[in-house]
Amino acid sequence: MDKIKENAFVKKIGFNSLVLFCILILLYILFAVLVPIVNPDANANFVTWAHILSAMNYACFMGFLSLGVTFVIATGGIDFSIGPVMFCAALIAGYQLTMNGWPLVLCLVLCILVGTAFGTLNGLLVTYLGLPSFITSMASMMIAKGLGSVFTKTQPVSWPQLTDPSGNGWYRNLVRLQVGGVTLPTGLVILLIGAVICAIILNKTKAGRYILCIGSNREAVRLSGVNTKGWETLAYILCGTLAGIAAIFYVGVYTTVQPGLGDTFNNEAIAGCVMGGTSMTGGVASIGGTLIGVLIMALLQEGIMTMGLQINYQYIITGLIVLVVVYADLRSRRRRN
């Protein structure tokens, strides 16, 4: 095992990321074998481009949520509002588009601005007022759910389809693009670009280094003269902004947004992040690991649905995964200490 870890290629990509990638491949093979056995009546075949595309569509918006919460968890905090904030942004912007006739581009920008506003609010409350991130994000979650419902008068909002006569359906090409007879996962490509940008911010900039250092030892960073409040607030702002971007891809996949929902996406986004190697106690984060963790969650969701099982099974498996990963992280930290 030590020889594998010392390999130059493994060092470059990261041992944990390599293990996660192997788990992703094994999970795909497992579903390819199990789906026809568990669901024989439907003649289900998991090894098709349609299933892969469906999993990637799910991963594109979930990925932005997980990338955002990675920054917050890296500081030692948590944000349980990202799912409802994504829904709130999609509801408000969609309402302005469909009911008030706002230009589509402006509504897409509005999605991002709503997410950024919530991220800024969370950051200021946690860093400058000293509120616990758990309580702050829970309060923001309720505010986001209520605000989206009030704004749309508790009515669902449906964004335009690709074939909409108004021509506003072009935004769906951000998720998947039809070229000839082939559907391309443009959403995954944009997610990969976003992940590269996030990795550069986290690993190659002053902001990222301070965010990680705050998670490792906040007091030591503060005593060294660093403005810890400002950099920690930035982590929440990035999280909120990425939740707003996730809203754009969510409506590109599902079109219709229901008020008062979004809670379950918090757990899956955090699970993908933690599974990817980001420590819940802060100080350690991996953007590449988060990305692979999200793909595992997306593949898990698609496989369970293809087998004809209820989505509740995914919740059970996700919960067990989080418990195992967090326990492994704590054991690893104890050994290092």
PDB file of N, CA and C in Angstrom, residues 66 75 103-104 132 135 158 160 170 176 191 204 206 274 282 297 309:
ATOM      1  N   SER A  66     -22.198  20.902  -4.150  1.00  0.00           N
ATOM      2  CA  SER A  66     -21.123  20.268  -3.378  1.00  0.00           C
ATOM      3  C   SER A  66     -19.840  21.088  -3.425  1.00  0.00           C
ATOM      4  N   THR A  75     -13.609  25.496   6.260  1.00  0.00           N
ATOM      5  CA  THR A  75     -13.372  26.438   7.362  1.00  0.00           C
ATOM      6  C   THR A  75     -13.787  25.862   8.715  1.00  0.00           C
ATOM      7  N   PRO A 103     -36.188  39.507 -19.267  1.00  0.00           N
ATOM      8  CA  PRO A 103     -35.323  38.793 -20.221  1.00  0.00           C
ATOM      9  C   PRO A 103     -34.677  37.577 -19.563  1.00  0.00           C
ATOM     10  N   LEU A 104     -34.502  36.513 -20.327  1.00  0.00           N
ATOM     11  CA  LEU A 104     -33.977  35.266 -19.785  1.00  0.00           C
ATOM     12  C   LEU A 104     -32.584  35.450 -19.178  1.00  0.00           C
ATOM     13  N   PRO A 132     -23.492  30.326  15.534  1.00  0.00           N
ATOM     14  CA  PRO A 132     -23.051  29.006  15.052  1.00  0.00           C
ATOM     15  C   PRO A 132     -23.532  28.776  13.619  1.00  0.00           C
ATOM     16  N   ILE A 135     -26.851  26.707  13.270  1.00  0.00           N
ATOM     17  CA  ILE A 135     -28.100  27.440  13.530  1.00  0.00           C
ATOM     18  C   ILE A 135     -28.360  28.461  12.429  1.00  0.00           C
ATOM     19  N   SER A 158     -42.767  26.948 -13.674  1.00  0.00           N
ATOM     20  CA  SER A 158     -42.237  26.123 -14.763  1.00  0.00           C
ATOM     21  C   SER A 158     -41.436  26.987 -15.731  1.00  0.00           C
ATOM     22  N   PRO A 160     -39.280  27.686 -19.263  1.00  0.00           N
ATOM     23  CA  PRO A 160     -39.618  27.305 -20.647  1.00  0.00           C
ATOM     24  C   PRO A 160     -38.921  26.026 -21.096  1.00  0.00           C
ATOM     25  N   TRP A 170     -33.492  28.124 -24.830  1.00  0.00           N
ATOM     26  CA  TRP A 170     -32.102  27.822 -25.184  1.00  0.00           C
ATOM     27  C   TRP A 170     -31.229  27.532 -23.952  1.00  0.00           C
ATOM     28  N   ARG A 176     -27.726  19.920 -21.562  1.00  0.00           N
ATOM     29  CA  ARG A 176     -27.514  18.893 -22.585  1.00  0.00           C
ATOM     30  C   ARG A 176     -27.785  19.510 -23.955  1.00  0.00           C
ATOM     31  N   LEU A 191     -19.516  21.908 -15.446  1.00  0.00           N
ATOM     32  CA  LEU A 191     -19.182  21.557 -14.065  1.00  0.00           C
ATOM     33  C   LEU A 191     -17.685  21.300 -13.918  1.00  0.00           C
ATOM     34  N   LYS A 204      -4.414  27.376  -5.013  1.00  0.00           N
ATOM     35  CA  LYS A 204      -3.367  28.208  -5.611  1.00  0.00           C
ATOM     36  C   LYS A 204      -3.492  29.694  -5.280  1.00  0.00           C
ATOM     37  N   LYS A 206      -4.324  32.988  -2.301  1.00  0.00           N
ATOM     38  CA  LYS A 206      -4.262  33.365  -0.891  1.00  0.00           C
ATOM     39  C   LYS A 206      -5.581  33.052  -0.185  1.00  0.00           C
ATOM     40  N   VAL A 274     -18.046  15.253   1.627  1.00  0.00           N
ATOM     41  CA  VAL A 274     -17.343  14.509   2.682  1.00  0.00           C
ATOM     42  C   VAL A 274     -16.761  13.215   2.126  1.00  0.00           C
ATOM     43  N   GLY A 282     -12.800  20.577   9.300  1.00  0.00           N
ATOM     44  CA  GLY A 282     -12.145  21.681   8.639  1.00  0.00           C
ATOM     45  C   GLY A 282     -10.666  21.444   8.402  1.00  0.00           C
ATOM     46  N   MET A 297     -22.671   9.720  -6.058  1.00  0.00           N
ATOM     47  CA  MET A 297     -24.037   9.941  -5.584  1.00  0.00           C
ATOM     48  C   MET A 297     -25.027   9.925  -6.749  1.00  0.00           C
ATOM     49  N   LEU A 309     -36.504   0.560  -7.419  1.00  0.00           N
ATOM     50  CA  LEU A 309     -36.642   0.783  -5.986  1.00  0.00           C
ATOM     51  C   LEU A 309     -36.992   2.233  -5.696  1.00  0.00           C
TER      52      LEU A 309
END
